[in-house]
Coordinates of C-alpha atoms in Angstrom, one line a residue:
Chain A
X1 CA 35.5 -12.7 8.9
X2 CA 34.1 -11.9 12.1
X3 CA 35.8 -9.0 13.7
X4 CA 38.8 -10.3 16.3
X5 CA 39.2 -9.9 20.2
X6 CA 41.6 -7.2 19.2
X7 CA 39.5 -4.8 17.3
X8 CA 36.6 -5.0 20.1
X9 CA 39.8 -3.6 22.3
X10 CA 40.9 -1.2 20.2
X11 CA 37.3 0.6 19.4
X12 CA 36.9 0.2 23.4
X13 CA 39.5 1.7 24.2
X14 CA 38.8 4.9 21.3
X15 CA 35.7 5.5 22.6
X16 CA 37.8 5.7 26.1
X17 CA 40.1 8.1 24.6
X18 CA 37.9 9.8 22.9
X19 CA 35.7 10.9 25.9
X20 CA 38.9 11.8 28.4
X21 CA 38.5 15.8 28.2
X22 CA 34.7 14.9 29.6
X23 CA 36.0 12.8 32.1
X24 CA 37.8 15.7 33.4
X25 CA 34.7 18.0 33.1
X26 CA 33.1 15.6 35.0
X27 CA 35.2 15.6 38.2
X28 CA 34.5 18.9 39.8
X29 CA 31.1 18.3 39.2
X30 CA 31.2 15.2 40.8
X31 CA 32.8 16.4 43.5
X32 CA 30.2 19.0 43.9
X33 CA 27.2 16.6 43.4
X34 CA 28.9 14.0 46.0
X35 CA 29.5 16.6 48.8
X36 CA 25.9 18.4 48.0
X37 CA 23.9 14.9 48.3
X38 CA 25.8 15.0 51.8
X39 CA 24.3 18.4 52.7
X40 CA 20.8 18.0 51.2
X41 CA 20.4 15.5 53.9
X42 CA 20.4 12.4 51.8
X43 CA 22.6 9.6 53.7
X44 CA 26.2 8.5 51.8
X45 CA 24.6 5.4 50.4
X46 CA 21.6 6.9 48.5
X47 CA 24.0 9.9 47.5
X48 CA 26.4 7.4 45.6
X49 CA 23.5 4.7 44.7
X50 CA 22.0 7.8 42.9
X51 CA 24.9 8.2 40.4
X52 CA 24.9 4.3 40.1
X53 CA 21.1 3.8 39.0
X54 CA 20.3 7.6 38.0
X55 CA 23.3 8.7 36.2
X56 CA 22.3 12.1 34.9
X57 CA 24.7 14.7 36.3
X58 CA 22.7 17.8 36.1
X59 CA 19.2 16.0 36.8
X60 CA 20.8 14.7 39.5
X61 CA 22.4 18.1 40.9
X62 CA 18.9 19.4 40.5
X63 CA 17.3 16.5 42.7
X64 CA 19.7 17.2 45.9
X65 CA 18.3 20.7 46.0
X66 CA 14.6 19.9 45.4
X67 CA 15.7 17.3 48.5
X68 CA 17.1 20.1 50.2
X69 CA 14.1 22.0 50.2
X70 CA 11.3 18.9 50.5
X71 CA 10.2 18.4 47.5
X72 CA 7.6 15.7 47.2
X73 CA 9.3 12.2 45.3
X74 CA 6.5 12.4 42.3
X75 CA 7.6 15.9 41.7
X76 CA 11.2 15.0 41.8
X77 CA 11.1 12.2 39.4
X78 CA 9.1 14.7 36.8
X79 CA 11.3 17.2 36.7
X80 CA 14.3 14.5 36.2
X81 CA 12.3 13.4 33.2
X82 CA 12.1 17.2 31.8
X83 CA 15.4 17.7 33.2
X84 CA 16.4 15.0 31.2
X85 CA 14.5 14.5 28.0
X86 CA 16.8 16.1 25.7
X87 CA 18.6 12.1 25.6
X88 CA 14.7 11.5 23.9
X89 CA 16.9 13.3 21.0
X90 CA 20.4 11.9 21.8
X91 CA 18.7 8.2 21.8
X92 CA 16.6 9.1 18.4
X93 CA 19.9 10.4 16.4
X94 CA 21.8 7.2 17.3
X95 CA 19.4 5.1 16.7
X96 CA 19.6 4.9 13.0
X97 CA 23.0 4.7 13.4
X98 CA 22.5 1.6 15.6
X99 CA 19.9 0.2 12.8
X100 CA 20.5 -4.0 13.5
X101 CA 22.0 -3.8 17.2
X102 CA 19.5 -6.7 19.4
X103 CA 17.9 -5.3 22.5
X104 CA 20.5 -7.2 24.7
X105 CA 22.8 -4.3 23.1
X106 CA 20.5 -1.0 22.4
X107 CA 19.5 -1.3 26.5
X108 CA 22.4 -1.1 28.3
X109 CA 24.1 1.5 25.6
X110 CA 20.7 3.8 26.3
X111 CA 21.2 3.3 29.8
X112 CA 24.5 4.7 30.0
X113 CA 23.7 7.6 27.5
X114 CA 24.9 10.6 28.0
X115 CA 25.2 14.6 26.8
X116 CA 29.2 13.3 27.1
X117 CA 28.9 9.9 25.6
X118 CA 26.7 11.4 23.2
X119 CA 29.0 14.4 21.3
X120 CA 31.3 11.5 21.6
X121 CA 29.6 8.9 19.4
X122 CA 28.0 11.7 16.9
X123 CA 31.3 12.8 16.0
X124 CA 33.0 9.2 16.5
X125 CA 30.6 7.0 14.4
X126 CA 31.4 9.7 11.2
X127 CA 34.5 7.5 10.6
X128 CA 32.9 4.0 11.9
X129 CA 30.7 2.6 9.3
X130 CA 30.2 -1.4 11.0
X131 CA 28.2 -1.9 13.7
X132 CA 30.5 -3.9 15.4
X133 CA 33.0 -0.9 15.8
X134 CA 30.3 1.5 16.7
X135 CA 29.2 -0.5 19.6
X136 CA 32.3 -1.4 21.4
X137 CA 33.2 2.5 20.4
X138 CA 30.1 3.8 22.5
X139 CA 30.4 0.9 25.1
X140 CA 33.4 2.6 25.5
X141 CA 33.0 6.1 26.1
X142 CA 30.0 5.5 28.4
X143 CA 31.8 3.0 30.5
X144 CA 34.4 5.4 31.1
X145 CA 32.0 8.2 31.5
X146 CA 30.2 6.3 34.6
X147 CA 33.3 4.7 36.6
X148 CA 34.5 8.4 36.5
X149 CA 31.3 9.8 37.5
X150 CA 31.2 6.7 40.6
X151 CA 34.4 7.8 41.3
X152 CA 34.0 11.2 41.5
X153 CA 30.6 10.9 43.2
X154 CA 32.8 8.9 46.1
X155 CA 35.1 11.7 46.5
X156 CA 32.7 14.4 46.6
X157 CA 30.6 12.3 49.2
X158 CA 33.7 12.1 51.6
X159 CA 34.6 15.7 51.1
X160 CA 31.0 16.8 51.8
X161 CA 31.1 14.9 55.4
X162 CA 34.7 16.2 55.7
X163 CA 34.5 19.7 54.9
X164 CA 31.5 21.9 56.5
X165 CA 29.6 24.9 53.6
X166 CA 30.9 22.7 50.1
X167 CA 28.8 24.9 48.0
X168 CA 31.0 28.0 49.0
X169 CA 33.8 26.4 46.4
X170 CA 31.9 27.4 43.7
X171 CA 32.6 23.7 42.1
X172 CA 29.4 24.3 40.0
X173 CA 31.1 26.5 37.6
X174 CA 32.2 23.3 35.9
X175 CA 28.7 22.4 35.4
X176 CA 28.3 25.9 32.9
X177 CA 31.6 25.8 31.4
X178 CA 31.1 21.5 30.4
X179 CA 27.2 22.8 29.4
X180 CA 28.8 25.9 27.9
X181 CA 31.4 24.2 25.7
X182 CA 28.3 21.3 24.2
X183 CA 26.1 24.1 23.9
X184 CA 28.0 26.7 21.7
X185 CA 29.0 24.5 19.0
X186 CA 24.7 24.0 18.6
X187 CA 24.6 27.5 17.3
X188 CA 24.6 26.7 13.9
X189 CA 22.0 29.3 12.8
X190 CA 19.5 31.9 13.8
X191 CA 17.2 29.9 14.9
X192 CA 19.0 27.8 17.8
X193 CA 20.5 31.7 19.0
X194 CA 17.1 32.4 19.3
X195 CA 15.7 29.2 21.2
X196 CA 19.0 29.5 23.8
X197 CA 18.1 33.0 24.2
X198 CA 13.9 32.3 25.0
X199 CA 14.9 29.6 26.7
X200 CA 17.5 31.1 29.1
X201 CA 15.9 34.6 29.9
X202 CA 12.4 32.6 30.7
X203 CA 14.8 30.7 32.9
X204 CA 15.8 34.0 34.5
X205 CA 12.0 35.3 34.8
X206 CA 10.1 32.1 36.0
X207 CA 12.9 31.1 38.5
X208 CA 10.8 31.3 42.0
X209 CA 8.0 29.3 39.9
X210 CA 7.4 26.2 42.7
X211 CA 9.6 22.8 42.1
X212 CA 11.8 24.7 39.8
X213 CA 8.6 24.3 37.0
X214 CA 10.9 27.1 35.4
X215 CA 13.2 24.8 33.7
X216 CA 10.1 23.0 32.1
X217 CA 8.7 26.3 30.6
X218 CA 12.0 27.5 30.0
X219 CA 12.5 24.1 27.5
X220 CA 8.9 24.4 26.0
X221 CA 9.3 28.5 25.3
X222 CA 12.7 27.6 24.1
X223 CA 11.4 25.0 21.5
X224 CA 8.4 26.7 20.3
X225 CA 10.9 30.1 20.0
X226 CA 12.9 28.0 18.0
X227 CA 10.4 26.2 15.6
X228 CA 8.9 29.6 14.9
X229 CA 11.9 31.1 13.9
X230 CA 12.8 28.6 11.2
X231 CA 9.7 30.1 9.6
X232 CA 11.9 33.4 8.8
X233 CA 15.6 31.7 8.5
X234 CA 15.0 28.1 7.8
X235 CA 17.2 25.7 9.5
X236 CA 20.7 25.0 7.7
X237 CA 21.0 21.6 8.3
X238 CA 18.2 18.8 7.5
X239 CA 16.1 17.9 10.5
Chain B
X1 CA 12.1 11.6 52.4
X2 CA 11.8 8.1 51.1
X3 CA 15.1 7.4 49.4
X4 CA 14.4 3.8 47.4
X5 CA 11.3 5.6 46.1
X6 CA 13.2 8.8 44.9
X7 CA 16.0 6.2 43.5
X8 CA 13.2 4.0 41.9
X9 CA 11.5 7.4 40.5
X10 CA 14.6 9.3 39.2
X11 CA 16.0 5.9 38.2
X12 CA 12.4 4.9 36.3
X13 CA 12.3 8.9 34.7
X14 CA 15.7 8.9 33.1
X15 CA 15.4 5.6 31.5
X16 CA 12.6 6.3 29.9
X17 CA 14.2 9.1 28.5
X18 CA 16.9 7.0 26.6
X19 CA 16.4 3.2 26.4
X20 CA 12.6 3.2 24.9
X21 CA 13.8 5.4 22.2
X22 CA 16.7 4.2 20.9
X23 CA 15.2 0.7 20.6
X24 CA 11.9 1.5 18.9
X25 CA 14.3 4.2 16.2
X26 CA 16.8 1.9 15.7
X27 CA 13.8 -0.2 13.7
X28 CA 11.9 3.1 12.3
X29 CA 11.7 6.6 11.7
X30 CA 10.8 9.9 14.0
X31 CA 8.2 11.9 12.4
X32 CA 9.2 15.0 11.2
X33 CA 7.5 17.2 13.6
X34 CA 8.8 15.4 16.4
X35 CA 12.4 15.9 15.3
X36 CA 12.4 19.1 14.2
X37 CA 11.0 19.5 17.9
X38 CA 13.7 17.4 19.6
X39 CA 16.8 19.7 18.0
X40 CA 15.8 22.3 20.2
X41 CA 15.6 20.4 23.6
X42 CA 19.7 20.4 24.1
X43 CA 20.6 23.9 23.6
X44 CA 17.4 24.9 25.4
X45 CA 17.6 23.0 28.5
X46 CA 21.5 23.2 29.3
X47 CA 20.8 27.1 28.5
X48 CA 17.5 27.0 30.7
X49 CA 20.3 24.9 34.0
X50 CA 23.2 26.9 33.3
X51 CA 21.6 30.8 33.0
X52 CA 20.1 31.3 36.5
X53 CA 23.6 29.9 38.1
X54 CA 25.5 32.4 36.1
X55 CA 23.6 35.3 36.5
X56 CA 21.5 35.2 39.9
X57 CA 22.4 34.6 43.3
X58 CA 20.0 33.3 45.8
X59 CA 17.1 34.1 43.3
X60 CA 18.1 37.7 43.0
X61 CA 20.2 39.3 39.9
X62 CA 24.2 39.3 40.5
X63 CA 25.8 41.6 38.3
X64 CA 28.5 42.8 40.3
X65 CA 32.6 42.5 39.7
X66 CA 32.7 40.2 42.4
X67 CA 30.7 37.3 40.1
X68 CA 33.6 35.5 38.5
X69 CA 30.9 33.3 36.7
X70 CA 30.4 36.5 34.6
X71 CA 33.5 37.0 32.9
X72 CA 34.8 33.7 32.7
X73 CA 31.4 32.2 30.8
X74 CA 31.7 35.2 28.4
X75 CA 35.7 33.7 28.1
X76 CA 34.1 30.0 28.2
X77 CA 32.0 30.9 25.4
X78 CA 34.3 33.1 23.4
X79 CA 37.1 29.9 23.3
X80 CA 34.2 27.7 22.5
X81 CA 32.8 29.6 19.5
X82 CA 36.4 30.0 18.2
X83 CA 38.0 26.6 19.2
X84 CA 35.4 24.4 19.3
X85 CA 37.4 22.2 21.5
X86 CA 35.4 21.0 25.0
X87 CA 38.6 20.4 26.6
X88 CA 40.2 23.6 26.0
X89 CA 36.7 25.5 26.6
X90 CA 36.9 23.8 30.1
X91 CA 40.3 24.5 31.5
X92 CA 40.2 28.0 30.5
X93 CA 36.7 28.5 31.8
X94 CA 37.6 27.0 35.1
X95 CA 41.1 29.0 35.2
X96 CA 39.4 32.3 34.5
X97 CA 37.2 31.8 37.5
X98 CA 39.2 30.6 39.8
X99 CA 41.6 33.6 39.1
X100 CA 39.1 35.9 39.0
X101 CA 37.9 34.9 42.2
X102 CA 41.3 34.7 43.9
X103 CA 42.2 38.4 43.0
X104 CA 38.5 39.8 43.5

């Protein structure tokens, strides 16, 4: 029996649910992007169109200040790909999951992937075996992730031409606690501590590195740290 | 500053982060190396955005009292590690630094 208007609804409207205490994680973030897209010197329109075509909340908080300071396009769009190739993983552990879904479906779902939607899903598709209820289920968390993140975007954009020095609110503390709260739970053995640790102080060390190149060595450091260290405590969970 | 070609770039650059992948997976396998790679990539880059804002200021170290990002990312990550709820990890982080900061 092919599954009913209702249940497409109902898995919709889970994945919804489900994704609400990121929604609110979102917002101040938002808020912070919108208004700092303002300041950067990028007009309203290209500020908001960003969160429509781009949708990466931290790659995207990262591109205002390259803007700010006049970074070259190419270099922009390279560090949003490093910036944001951990969904390479997010997209590879799904997609098993996804196994039979046409193109017409796996496109738009990767397009609206993200760190939120993701935790979501991993933990939602545990208790939904049919591929019909995982897709609506995702469909549904990332919708809800990007009206709030348009939304919030809009907000921040008129706050940012209403109210003069937005970064002063210190708004971006909602970035680390929502990256905070994703990344804690990851520390499932000695060797993740280890990669967050590489990773973060190389972070600290290689911060005046041109183009924020920093955060690329910081990943690569962080990774290699990482692999090497399952050589003394192997990992706990299958790769 | 050419803003349809930054759109088109960063719009190009995070696609190809998560559409080309989750097609060509959903009809084979990662190798190994590859994935065993790719587990590291979250906690590393959100640790590698989230550290400098934390702990420096303007590219110089801020460890003073007066940095309520301090104390309430240690609080952030202590209800996190016990918890394990994202909600509650958020509203106490972001009421720990906004009190912090209102009474420092």
């Amino acid at each position: 029996m092919p599954p009913s208007q209702n249940d497409r609804k109902q898995q919709f409207l889970a994945g919804a649910r489900d994704t609400f205490p990121l929604l609110v994680g979102a917002w101040p973030f938002g808020l912070i992007y919108g208004a700092l897209g303002i300041a950067s010197g990028l007009s309203p329109l290209a500020t908001a169109a960003m969160s429509a075509v781009v949708f990466a909340g931290s790659a995207q908080f990262i591109a205002v200040s390259l803007v700010a300071a006049g970074t070259p396009v190419l270099v922009i769009a390279l560090t949003t790909f490093v910036v944001n190739a951990r969904h390479i993983l997010y997209a590879a552990t799904l997609a098993p999951q996804l196994k039979g879904l046409s193109t017409r479906w796996l496109a738009p779902l990767g397009f609206w992937l993200t760190d939120e939607s993701f935790v979501v899903a991993a933990k939602g598709f545990e208790e939904r075996k049919t591929l019909e209820e995982r897709k609506w289920y995702l469909l549904g968390s990332e919708i809800a992730m990007f009206l709030n993140w348009q939304i919030a975007t809009w907000v921040g954009i008129a706050a940012g031409q209403a109210i003069p020095d937005p970064a002063s609110w210190g708004l971006e503390f909602a970035l680390v606690v929502t990256f905070l709260g994703m990344l804690v739970p990851m520390l499932k053995g000695r060797p993740e501590l280890i990669s967050v640790l590489v990773a973060a102080a190389t972070a600290l060390l290689a911060i005046n590195l041109p183009h924020r190149s920093g955060l690329l060595l910081a990943a690569v450091l962080g990774i290699l740290a990482g692999l090497l260290a399952e050589r003394a405590w192997p990992r706990k969970e299958p790769a | 500053m050419n803003e349809l070609w930054l759109l088109v770039g960063m719009a190009l650059a995070t696609m190809a982060t998560r559409i080309p992948v989750l097609i060509t997976l959903s009809r084979r396998e990662l190798p190994e190396g590859v994935r065993r790679a790719l587990h590291y990539v979250p906690p590393a880059v959100l640790a590698a955005i989230i550290t400098p804002i934390v702990l420096l200021d303007e590219g110089q170290p801020y460890l003073a009292l007066d940095n309520a990002m301090l104390p309430a990312s240690l609080i952030a990550i202590l209800v996190s590690w016990r918890t394990k709820n994202l909600l509650l990890t958020i509203v106490v982080g972001m009421a720990a630094f906004l009190i912090w900061r209102a009474f420092l």
